Short mmCIF file of C-alpha atoms in Angstrom, two decimals:
data_model
loop_
_atom_site.label_atom_id
_atom_site.label_comp_id
_atom_site.label_asym_id
_atom_site.label_seq_id
_atom_site.Cartn_x
_atom_site.Cartn_y
_atom_site.Cartn_z
CA MET A 1 72.54 134.01 -34.10
CA ARG A 2 72.31 130.33 -34.88
CA VAL A 3 70.95 128.25 -32.01
CA MET A 4 73.50 125.81 -30.60
CA LYS A 5 72.46 122.64 -28.81
CA THR A 6 74.99 120.38 -27.14
CA PHE A 7 74.81 117.04 -25.41
CA LEU A 8 77.81 115.96 -23.36
CA MET A 9 78.59 112.69 -21.66
CA SER A 10 81.75 112.26 -19.63
CA THR A 11 83.06 109.29 -17.66
CA ALA A 12 86.26 110.82 -16.37
CA ILE A 13 87.46 113.21 -13.74
CA ILE A 14 85.80 116.30 -15.17
CA SER A 15 87.64 118.76 -12.94
CA CYS A 16 90.97 119.31 -14.66
CA VAL A 17 93.65 120.92 -12.52
CA ALA A 18 96.36 122.59 -14.59
CA VAL A 19 99.28 121.67 -12.34
CA PRO A 20 98.22 119.30 -9.54
CA ALA A 21 99.48 120.14 -6.07
CA TYR A 22 100.62 117.27 -3.86
CA ALA A 23 100.70 116.60 -0.15
CA GLU A 24 103.57 118.36 1.58
CA ASP A 25 105.48 115.17 2.37
CA ASP A 26 105.09 112.44 -0.27
CA THR A 27 107.05 109.89 1.70
CA ASP A 28 104.84 109.84 4.77
CA LYS A 29 101.45 110.69 3.28
CA PRO A 30 99.39 109.14 0.49
CA PHE A 31 99.10 110.83 -2.88
CA ALA A 32 96.51 113.64 -2.77
CA ILE A 33 95.23 116.35 -5.05
CA GLU A 34 94.91 119.69 -3.31
CA GLU A 35 91.31 120.87 -3.16
CA ILE A 36 90.81 123.99 -5.26
CA MET A 37 87.74 126.13 -4.75
CA VAL A 38 86.18 127.65 -7.87
CA THR A 39 83.28 130.01 -8.53
CA ALA A 40 82.31 128.68 -11.96
CA ARG A 41 78.64 128.41 -10.93
CA MET A 42 78.73 131.76 -9.08
CA ARG A 43 79.24 130.13 -5.69
CA GLY A 44 82.28 128.69 -3.96
CA GLU A 45 82.58 124.95 -4.74
CA SER A 46 85.30 122.33 -4.86
CA LEU A 47 86.67 121.97 -8.39
CA GLN A 48 86.28 118.17 -8.21
CA LYS A 49 82.53 118.50 -7.55
CA VAL A 50 81.53 120.82 -10.41
CA PRO A 51 80.03 118.93 -13.40
CA ASP A 52 81.55 121.10 -16.11
CA SER A 53 84.72 120.94 -18.18
CA ILE A 54 86.99 123.25 -16.20
CA THR A 55 90.70 123.94 -16.19
CA ALA A 56 91.80 125.82 -13.09
CA PHE A 57 95.13 127.46 -12.27
CA SER A 58 95.95 128.32 -8.67
CA ALA A 59 98.36 131.09 -7.69
CA ALA A 60 101.12 128.49 -7.31
CA ASP A 61 100.35 127.10 -10.78
CA ILE A 62 100.48 130.58 -12.30
CA GLN A 63 103.87 131.28 -10.76
CA ALA A 64 105.33 127.88 -11.66
CA ALA A 65 104.18 128.15 -15.29
CA GLY A 66 105.38 131.75 -15.69
CA ILE A 67 101.94 132.98 -16.74
CA ASP A 68 102.09 136.74 -17.42
CA ASN A 69 99.25 137.32 -19.89
CA VAL A 70 96.11 135.82 -21.40
CA GLN A 71 98.02 134.09 -24.19
CA ASP A 72 100.21 132.22 -21.69
CA PHE A 73 97.41 130.28 -19.97
CA ILE A 74 95.25 129.80 -23.06
CA ASP A 75 98.19 128.05 -24.76
CA MET A 76 98.05 125.49 -21.92
CA VAL A 77 94.35 124.62 -22.27
CA PRO A 78 93.17 122.05 -24.88
CA ASN A 79 90.47 123.12 -27.36
CA VAL A 80 91.05 126.81 -26.62
CA ILE A 81 92.90 129.02 -29.11
CA MET A 82 93.86 132.66 -28.95
CA ARG A 83 94.82 134.42 -32.16
CA LYS A 84 96.35 137.85 -32.24
CA THR A 85 95.54 140.20 -35.10
CA PHE A 86 97.35 143.09 -36.78
CA ARG A 87 96.29 145.20 -33.77
CA SER A 88 98.21 144.89 -30.52
CA GLY A 89 95.05 144.87 -28.39
CA LEU A 90 92.47 142.97 -30.46
CA THR A 91 92.41 139.22 -29.82
CA PHE A 92 90.19 136.38 -31.00
CA ILE A 93 89.53 133.50 -28.61
CA THR A 94 88.09 130.25 -29.95
CA ILE A 95 86.64 127.58 -27.62
CA ARG A 96 85.60 124.28 -29.21
CA GLY A 97 85.44 125.93 -32.62
CA ILE A 98 83.24 128.88 -31.58
CA THR A 99 84.71 132.29 -32.39
CA SER A 100 83.62 135.74 -33.63
CA GLY A 101 84.60 138.43 -36.09
CA ALA A 102 86.10 141.89 -35.63
CA GLN A 103 83.80 144.41 -33.88
CA GLY A 104 81.67 141.49 -32.65
CA TRP A 105 80.99 140.42 -29.10
CA PRO A 106 83.31 137.80 -27.61
CA PRO A 107 82.16 134.15 -27.93
CA ILE A 108 83.24 133.69 -24.32
CA SER A 109 82.55 135.67 -21.18
CA TYR A 110 85.87 137.00 -19.88
CA VAL A 111 85.19 137.98 -16.27
CA VAL A 112 87.58 139.70 -13.85
CA ASP A 113 86.31 139.70 -10.26
CA GLY A 114 82.71 139.58 -11.47
CA VAL A 115 83.08 142.22 -14.23
CA LYS A 116 82.70 141.09 -17.84
CA ALA A 117 84.88 142.37 -20.64
CA SER A 118 82.57 144.35 -22.92
CA SER A 119 84.42 143.84 -26.22
CA LEU A 120 87.02 141.69 -27.92
CA ASP A 121 89.50 144.51 -27.39
CA SER A 122 88.99 144.64 -23.63
CA ILE A 123 89.86 140.97 -23.06
CA ASN A 124 93.53 141.91 -23.25
CA GLN A 125 93.67 144.07 -20.11
CA GLY A 126 97.43 144.14 -19.77
CA ALA A 127 99.56 141.87 -17.60
CA LEU A 128 97.92 139.18 -15.47
CA LEU A 129 99.06 140.84 -12.30
CA ASP A 130 98.55 139.57 -8.75
CA ILE A 131 96.18 136.74 -9.70
CA GLU A 132 94.79 134.28 -7.15
CA ARG A 133 93.06 131.91 -9.58
CA LEU A 134 92.13 131.35 -13.22
CA GLU A 135 89.12 129.27 -14.31
CA ILE A 136 88.42 128.27 -17.91
CA LEU A 137 84.98 126.77 -18.56
CA LYS A 138 84.50 125.07 -21.91
CA GLY A 139 81.12 124.60 -23.55
CA PRO A 140 77.99 126.80 -23.57
CA GLN A 141 77.58 128.74 -20.31
CA GLY A 142 74.81 131.09 -21.42
CA ALA A 143 72.31 130.06 -18.75
CA LEU A 144 74.36 131.90 -16.11
CA TYR A 145 76.78 134.09 -18.05
CA GLY A 146 74.59 135.31 -20.90
CA ALA A 147 74.63 135.42 -24.68
CA GLY A 148 78.37 136.15 -24.77
CA ALA A 149 79.21 132.73 -23.31
CA ILE A 150 78.11 130.49 -26.17
CA GLY A 151 81.63 129.03 -26.29
CA GLY A 152 82.45 129.15 -22.60
CA ALA A 153 83.68 131.47 -19.87
CA ILE A 154 86.95 132.56 -18.30
CA ASN A 155 87.02 133.72 -14.69
CA VAL A 156 89.97 135.75 -13.42
CA ILE A 157 90.11 136.20 -9.65
CA THR A 158 92.66 138.68 -8.30
CA THR A 159 94.42 138.41 -4.95
CA LYS A 160 92.54 139.85 -1.98
CA PRO A 161 94.08 142.31 0.50
CA THR A 162 95.46 140.92 3.74
CA ASN A 163 95.43 142.00 7.36
CA ASP A 164 99.18 141.56 7.69
CA LEU A 165 101.46 144.04 5.98
CA GLU A 166 103.20 142.19 3.15
CA GLY A 167 104.77 142.92 -0.18
CA LYS A 168 106.62 141.39 -3.08
CA ILE A 169 108.66 142.52 -6.05
CA THR A 170 109.97 140.66 -9.09
CA ALA A 171 112.23 141.63 -11.96
CA SER A 172 113.30 139.90 -15.14
CA TYR A 173 115.38 140.51 -18.23
CA GLY A 174 115.07 138.65 -21.52
CA LYS A 175 116.13 138.65 -25.11
CA GLY A 176 115.21 141.76 -27.05
CA ASN A 177 116.02 144.03 -24.10
CA ASP A 178 112.85 142.74 -22.45
CA ILE A 179 112.71 144.35 -19.00
CA ALA A 180 109.82 143.54 -16.67
CA LEU A 181 109.17 144.77 -13.13
CA SER A 182 106.18 143.95 -10.96
CA GLY A 183 105.27 144.34 -7.32
CA ALA A 184 102.46 144.45 -4.80
CA VAL A 185 101.88 145.65 -1.26
CA SER A 186 98.97 144.75 1.00
CA GLY A 187 97.88 145.45 4.53
CA ALA A 188 95.26 146.89 6.86
CA LEU A 189 94.31 150.52 7.26
CA VAL A 190 91.94 149.42 10.02
CA GLU A 191 92.53 145.85 11.18
CA ASP A 192 89.79 143.43 10.10
CA LYS A 193 87.73 146.37 8.79
CA LEU A 194 89.54 148.23 6.01
CA LEU A 195 92.13 146.36 3.93
CA PHE A 196 94.08 147.55 0.89
CA ARG A 197 96.18 146.09 -1.89
CA VAL A 198 98.14 147.98 -4.57
CA SER A 199 100.03 146.30 -7.40
CA GLY A 200 101.97 147.56 -10.40
CA TYR A 201 103.66 146.28 -13.53
CA PHE A 202 106.15 147.77 -15.99
CA ASN A 203 107.43 146.18 -19.19
CA ASP A 204 109.62 147.60 -21.92
CA ALA A 205 111.01 145.56 -24.81
CA ASP A 206 112.56 146.18 -28.21
CA GLY A 207 110.96 143.00 -29.54
CA LEU A 208 112.15 139.87 -31.33
CA VAL A 209 110.92 140.46 -34.90
CA ASN A 210 112.82 142.73 -37.27
CA THR A 211 112.03 144.12 -40.70
CA THR A 212 114.36 143.39 -43.59
CA ASP A 213 116.08 146.69 -42.69
CA GLY A 214 116.68 145.53 -39.11
CA GLU A 215 114.04 147.72 -37.42
CA ASP A 216 112.24 146.23 -34.40
CA ILE A 217 108.61 145.79 -35.37
CA ASP A 218 107.10 144.16 -32.24
CA PHE A 219 108.33 146.67 -29.66
CA ARG A 220 106.17 147.32 -26.61
CA ASN A 221 105.90 149.46 -23.49
CA MET A 222 103.27 148.74 -20.85
CA LYS A 223 102.43 150.24 -17.47
CA THR A 224 99.72 148.82 -15.21
CA ILE A 225 98.54 149.84 -11.78
CA ARG A 226 95.76 148.20 -9.80
CA GLY A 227 94.25 149.01 -6.44
CA ARG A 228 91.74 147.24 -4.23
CA LEU A 229 90.02 148.31 -1.03
CA ILE A 230 87.79 146.00 1.02
CA PHE A 231 85.60 147.52 3.74
CA THR A 232 83.90 145.10 6.16
CA PRO A 233 81.73 147.12 8.56
CA SER A 234 80.16 143.96 10.03
CA ASP A 235 80.44 140.19 9.82
CA ASN A 236 77.68 139.93 7.24
CA LEU A 237 78.43 142.96 5.02
CA SER A 238 81.43 143.86 2.83
CA PHE A 239 82.26 146.35 0.07
CA ASP A 240 84.99 145.59 -2.45
CA LEU A 241 86.23 148.58 -4.50
CA ARG A 242 88.58 147.87 -7.42
CA ALA A 243 90.33 150.19 -9.88
CA ALA A 244 92.85 149.51 -12.64
CA PHE A 245 94.64 151.59 -15.25
CA VAL A 246 96.65 150.23 -18.18
CA ASP A 247 98.74 152.32 -20.56
CA SER A 248 100.35 150.36 -23.38
CA LYS A 249 102.17 151.25 -26.56
CA GLY A 250 103.40 148.70 -29.03
CA GLY A 251 104.10 147.64 -32.56
CA SER A 252 101.17 146.80 -34.82
CA VAL A 253 100.66 145.65 -38.40
CA MET A 254 103.51 143.19 -37.89
CA GLN A 255 102.37 140.58 -40.40
CA ASP A 256 104.57 139.42 -43.23
CA LYS A 257 103.43 138.91 -46.80
CA VAL A 258 104.60 135.79 -48.67
CA ALA A 259 104.38 135.24 -52.39
CA SER A 260 102.54 131.90 -52.21
CA PRO A 261 101.10 129.42 -49.67
CA ALA A 262 104.07 127.14 -50.37
CA LEU A 263 106.29 129.62 -48.51
CA ILE A 264 104.19 129.81 -45.36
CA ASP A 265 106.74 127.85 -43.31
CA GLU A 266 109.82 129.59 -44.66
CA PHE A 267 111.51 132.32 -42.65
CA ARG A 268 114.39 134.62 -43.56
CA THR A 269 115.02 133.11 -46.98
CA ALA A 270 115.42 134.82 -50.33
CA SER A 271 111.85 133.84 -51.24
CA ALA A 272 110.42 134.86 -47.83
CA PRO A 273 112.76 137.53 -46.41
CA GLY A 274 110.45 138.66 -43.60
CA PRO A 275 108.45 141.86 -42.96
CA VAL A 276 109.15 144.54 -45.57
CA ARG A 277 108.43 148.15 -44.63
CA ARG A 278 109.50 151.60 -45.71
CA LEU A 279 112.39 152.60 -43.48
CA GLY A 280 111.13 154.47 -40.41
CA PHE A 281 107.42 153.77 -41.08
CA LEU A 282 106.26 151.09 -38.65
CA GLY A 283 102.81 150.35 -37.30
CA ARG A 284 102.09 151.55 -33.76
CA GLU A 285 99.09 151.33 -31.45
CA ASP A 286 98.50 153.26 -28.22
CA ARG A 287 95.93 151.94 -25.72
CA GLU A 288 94.51 153.15 -22.42
CA PHE A 289 92.16 151.03 -20.33
CA VAL A 290 90.29 152.07 -17.18
CA ASP A 291 88.34 149.58 -15.08
CA ILE A 292 86.46 150.56 -11.89
CA SER A 293 84.01 148.37 -9.97
CA LEU A 294 82.25 148.12 -6.63
CA LYS A 295 81.10 144.73 -5.33
CA THR A 296 78.74 144.40 -2.36
CA ASP A 297 78.17 141.15 -0.46
CA TRP A 298 75.43 141.00 2.18
CA ASP A 299 74.78 137.78 4.07
CA MET A 300 71.04 137.85 4.74
CA GLY A 301 70.96 134.50 6.51
CA PHE A 302 68.82 132.55 4.05
CA ALA A 303 70.94 133.81 1.10
CA THR A 304 73.72 136.20 0.12
CA PHE A 305 72.96 139.31 -1.91
CA THR A 306 75.73 140.26 -4.36
CA GLY A 307 75.78 143.44 -6.41
CA VAL A 308 78.48 144.42 -8.89
CA LEU A 309 78.54 147.92 -10.41
CA ALA A 310 81.23 148.50 -13.04
CA TYR A 311 82.60 151.11 -15.42
CA GLN A 312 85.08 150.43 -18.23
CA ASP A 313 86.66 152.86 -20.68
CA LEU A 314 88.94 151.73 -23.49
CA GLY A 315 90.65 153.99 -26.00
CA GLN A 316 92.99 152.74 -28.71
CA ASP A 317 94.62 154.45 -31.66
CA LEU A 318 96.51 152.68 -34.44
CA PHE A 319 98.54 154.28 -37.21
CA GLY A 320 100.62 152.30 -39.67
CA PRO A 321 101.12 151.03 -43.21
CA VAL A 322 98.26 149.44 -45.07
CA ASN A 323 100.32 147.50 -47.61
CA PHE A 324 103.05 144.94 -47.06
CA GLY A 325 105.60 146.27 -49.50
CA LYS A 326 108.42 148.77 -49.57
CA PRO A 327 107.97 151.69 -51.97
CA PRO A 328 108.59 152.39 -54.75
CA LEU A 329 105.82 150.03 -55.87
CA PRO A 330 103.80 149.94 -59.10
CA GLY A 331 100.04 150.44 -58.86
CA GLY A 332 99.16 146.78 -59.21
CA GLN A 333 100.84 145.92 -55.89
CA THR A 334 99.15 148.62 -53.80
CA VAL A 335 95.90 148.60 -51.84
CA PHE A 336 94.45 151.63 -53.60
CA GLY A 337 95.79 150.70 -57.02
CA SER A 338 98.07 153.70 -57.60
CA PRO A 339 101.88 153.80 -57.81
CA LEU A 340 103.86 154.54 -54.66
CA TYR A 341 107.11 156.42 -55.17
CA GLY A 342 108.65 156.17 -51.71
CA ASP A 343 111.32 158.70 -50.80
CA ALA A 344 111.68 159.59 -54.49
CA ALA A 345 108.13 160.98 -54.64
CA LEU A 346 107.75 164.43 -56.16
CA PRO A 347 105.37 166.98 -54.58
CA GLY A 348 101.82 165.69 -54.97
CA GLN A 349 102.88 162.07 -55.53
CA PRO A 350 102.12 159.30 -52.97
CA ILE A 351 105.05 158.29 -50.79
CA ASP A 352 103.22 155.38 -49.15
CA GLU A 353 99.80 154.19 -48.00
CA PHE A 354 98.54 154.42 -44.41
CA GLN A 355 95.73 153.28 -42.11
CA ASP A 356 94.41 155.28 -39.17
CA LEU A 357 92.11 153.37 -36.80
CA THR A 358 90.59 154.62 -33.55
CA ASP A 359 88.22 152.90 -31.12
CA ASP A 360 86.66 154.40 -28.02
CA TYR A 361 84.45 152.15 -25.86
CA GLU A 362 82.63 153.25 -22.72
CA THR A 363 80.64 150.65 -20.78
CA TRP A 364 78.43 150.72 -17.68
CA SER A 365 77.16 147.46 -16.21
CA ALA A 366 75.37 146.12 -13.15
CA ASP A 367 74.75 142.58 -11.93
CA PHE A 368 72.55 141.76 -8.91
CA ARG A 369 71.89 138.27 -7.58
CA LEU A 370 70.75 136.23 -4.58
CA THR A 371 72.68 133.04 -3.84
CA SER A 372 71.49 130.45 -1.34
CA ASN A 373 73.85 128.80 1.13
CA SER A 374 76.05 126.06 -0.33
CA ASP A 375 75.62 123.55 2.52
CA GLN A 376 72.00 122.59 1.84
CA ARG A 377 70.34 119.98 -0.31
CA LEU A 378 68.53 122.53 -2.48
CA ARG A 379 70.77 125.32 -3.79
CA TRP A 380 69.63 128.20 -5.98
CA ILE A 381 70.67 131.46 -7.65
CA VAL A 382 68.49 134.20 -9.13
CA GLY A 383 69.85 137.37 -10.71
CA ALA A 384 69.51 140.21 -13.18
CA GLU A 385 72.10 142.02 -15.30
CA VAL A 386 72.12 145.21 -17.37
CA LEU A 387 74.79 146.67 -19.64
CA SER A 388 75.08 149.84 -21.72
CA ARG A 389 77.95 150.40 -24.16
CA THR A 390 78.69 153.36 -26.41
CA SER A 391 81.50 153.37 -28.92
CA LEU A 392 82.95 155.57 -31.62
CA VAL A 393 84.89 153.67 -34.26
CA HIS A 394 87.01 155.45 -36.86
CA LEU A 395 88.28 153.80 -40.04
CA GLY A 396 90.66 155.93 -42.07
CA ALA A 397 93.08 155.04 -44.86
CA GLY A 398 94.76 156.81 -47.75
CA HIS A 399 98.01 158.19 -49.14
CA ILE A 400 100.99 159.90 -47.57
CA VAL A 401 101.68 162.55 -50.19
CA ALA A 402 105.03 164.33 -50.82
CA PRO A 403 106.81 166.55 -49.96
CA ALA A 404 108.34 164.66 -47.01
CA PRO A 405 107.54 163.91 -44.28
CA GLY A 406 104.23 163.86 -46.11
CA ASN A 407 100.62 165.01 -45.87
CA LEU A 408 97.76 162.62 -45.15
CA VAL A 409 95.17 162.38 -47.90
CA TYR A 410 92.22 160.24 -46.76
CA LEU A 411 90.61 158.04 -49.40
CA THR A 412 88.48 156.33 -46.74
CA ASN A 413 87.38 158.27 -43.67
CA ARG A 414 84.46 156.75 -41.77
CA TYR A 415 83.10 157.27 -38.25
CA ASP A 416 80.57 154.89 -36.71
CA ASP A 417 78.69 155.88 -33.55
CA LYS A 418 77.36 152.74 -31.85
CA LYS A 419 75.07 152.23 -28.87
CA ASP A 420 74.28 148.84 -27.35
CA GLU A 421 71.87 148.14 -24.50
CA MET A 422 71.40 144.71 -22.96
CA TRP A 423 69.58 143.16 -20.03
CA GLY A 424 68.99 139.65 -18.79
CA ILE A 425 67.47 137.66 -15.95
CA TYR A 426 68.79 134.28 -14.90
CA GLY A 427 68.40 131.52 -12.35
CA GLN A 428 69.74 128.10 -11.41
CA ILE A 429 68.53 125.34 -9.09
CA SER A 430 70.66 122.38 -7.99
CA TYR A 431 69.14 119.55 -5.97
CA ASP A 432 70.77 116.48 -4.46
CA ILE A 433 68.30 113.73 -5.34
CA VAL A 434 70.44 111.35 -3.31
CA ASP A 435 73.83 111.94 -1.72
CA ASN A 436 75.82 111.41 -4.92
CA LEU A 437 73.24 112.38 -7.58
CA GLU A 438 72.73 116.06 -8.43
CA LEU A 439 70.14 117.55 -10.79
CA THR A 440 70.75 121.10 -12.03
CA VAL A 441 68.30 123.22 -14.02
CA ALA A 442 69.25 126.71 -15.20
CA ALA A 443 67.76 129.28 -17.55
CA ARG A 444 68.34 132.82 -18.73
CA TYR A 445 66.45 135.32 -20.87
CA ASP A 446 68.40 138.07 -22.63
CA GLU A 447 67.19 141.04 -24.66
CA ASN A 448 69.68 143.11 -26.66
CA LYS A 449 69.20 146.36 -28.56
CA PHE A 450 71.76 147.70 -31.02
CA SER A 451 71.94 150.95 -32.97
CA ASN A 452 74.56 152.33 -35.30
CA GLY A 453 74.91 155.63 -37.11
CA ARG A 454 77.56 157.05 -39.40
CA VAL A 455 78.71 160.55 -38.55
CA THR A 456 80.87 163.10 -40.29
CA ASP A 457 83.57 163.49 -37.65
CA ALA A 458 84.77 162.50 -34.20
CA THR A 459 82.42 164.92 -32.46
CA ALA A 460 79.53 162.71 -33.62
CA ASN A 461 77.24 165.70 -34.17
CA THR A 462 76.17 165.42 -37.80
CA PRO A 463 74.67 162.09 -38.90
CA ILE A 464 75.04 160.60 -42.37
CA GLN A 465 71.71 159.00 -43.24
CA ALA A 466 71.42 155.37 -44.25
CA ILE A 467 68.65 153.23 -45.73
CA ASP A 468 66.88 150.91 -43.27
CA PRO A 469 65.40 147.49 -44.25
CA ASN A 470 62.11 149.21 -45.15
CA GLY A 471 63.80 151.54 -47.63
CA ASN A 472 63.55 154.65 -45.46
CA LEU A 473 66.35 157.16 -44.91
CA VAL A 474 67.21 157.19 -41.19
CA ASP A 475 69.89 158.70 -38.98
CA ARG A 476 70.51 155.39 -37.22
CA LEU A 477 70.06 151.72 -38.05
CA ARG A 478 68.53 149.67 -35.23
CA ALA A 479 68.21 145.99 -34.40
CA LYS A 480 66.85 143.95 -31.52
CA ASN A 481 67.14 140.31 -30.55
CA SER A 482 66.27 138.13 -27.58
CA LYS A 483 66.85 134.56 -26.55
CA PHE A 484 65.86 132.06 -23.87
CA GLN A 485 68.80 129.86 -22.91
CA PRO A 486 68.14 126.68 -20.91
CA LYS A 487 70.47 124.18 -19.28
CA VAL A 488 69.69 120.79 -17.73
CA GLN A 489 72.37 118.69 -16.06
CA LEU A 490 72.50 115.37 -14.23
CA ALA A 491 75.70 114.41 -12.40
CA TYR A 492 76.61 111.30 -10.41
CA SER A 493 79.74 111.13 -8.22
CA TRP A 494 81.05 107.59 -8.01
CA SER A 495 83.82 108.77 -5.66
CA ASP A 496 85.63 111.97 -4.75
CA ASP A 497 87.73 111.64 -7.92
CA PHE A 498 85.32 110.13 -10.46
CA MET A 499 82.10 111.60 -11.88
CA THR A 500 79.67 110.95 -14.71
CA TYR A 501 77.50 113.79 -15.97
CA ALA A 502 75.22 114.64 -18.86
CA THR A 503 74.41 118.19 -19.98
CA TYR A 504 71.89 119.69 -22.39
CA SER A 505 72.27 123.40 -23.15
#
């Protein structure tokens, strides 16, 4: 990976609040910005005092802006772009021009309650349900968040359980028969000791994009349930157990094909009529996502020990067309270069072309750290993180051969068995040289090991040998890399609302 070095100088209010909150009564009180606490540097701090480029959304902001998913809040943040692909789950996020390719690791750390998303596909974890706060950090954050944060980091903090029994439910209906229901209930099983919160979301929609035959191509159905249990046996010890399950089904391979770049801005014209598909053959992707974590916080007096153990399992299966035409098509217009006969195909002739893609990711991770108290002149964090991810990726494509409804003949049928192991140690020291001048020094060392092997089928039992860089036939290809990532920062607060800071990372 190419080394990135950045130098930033800012002479503005560096804490950017998405939708500022005002004093309750503007007529009797002076203008004020509500203080928002963030955990961008892995400790609770006022947003206005953190010397990083941050956009934060409070629960009130999220509700006022109608934020339901990742795309909604990213569209509101400058220099951050989210691009959907032909898959319903795979998303690419770009921060300040830094992005990644398919099957790569995210260029940003997407963190939900201390648990990092382990792939590009697991960033989209369903609806943003029952969220207390969103934090978007722009610029390299590798010193604390690791190699996956070369572009920045996104923190998602969900709503905590409450002592009082409370609940809420919302419903909406929109164009395209878009029905959405969500709700949450929270309370105490044992007052002050054992608190729970359960939330759920349901969405069903026909979609807004049709093929030239009038078939809905961006349909979706999503069900999400999340639960959280906080056990506080004493004033200085707490256990936070989280679990989430997402089941989504939706249209995929929705892209249109235009004849030339000159038609890119034309829609529903004779030259650019819209998505063309064989009648009844639309792309579809089914996804299931499981996320379980246990967070422990132990106040030891001189510092707080935090441990986060997490398990994630993501399975997704896509089946759909591989070309953007409607058979019959001559060979020159097809992906595999052979004629497609559509519904007029005779036995043995191709009706259409298909793609069959499957991804299964299973990830275990652990993060342990000690964090000093925030109300002292010298503040520090030290920690260690490990992650293990296994995945089986299937790439299949070929012909649907007559007689109807057709038999699948694979021209490409590849299985990749991947194993990734990563660990890192990190630390940060912040020191108030004088009351308004803070020096921060942070560093992290990461070591990553990757291996990949092709196998004959989904059981991953029989390897297909490959040639390694030394010319030897091996069952698996292996790679290893490591990196030391430093950060030095000097920040001066001229007032509560104005800061100058310089960062090297």
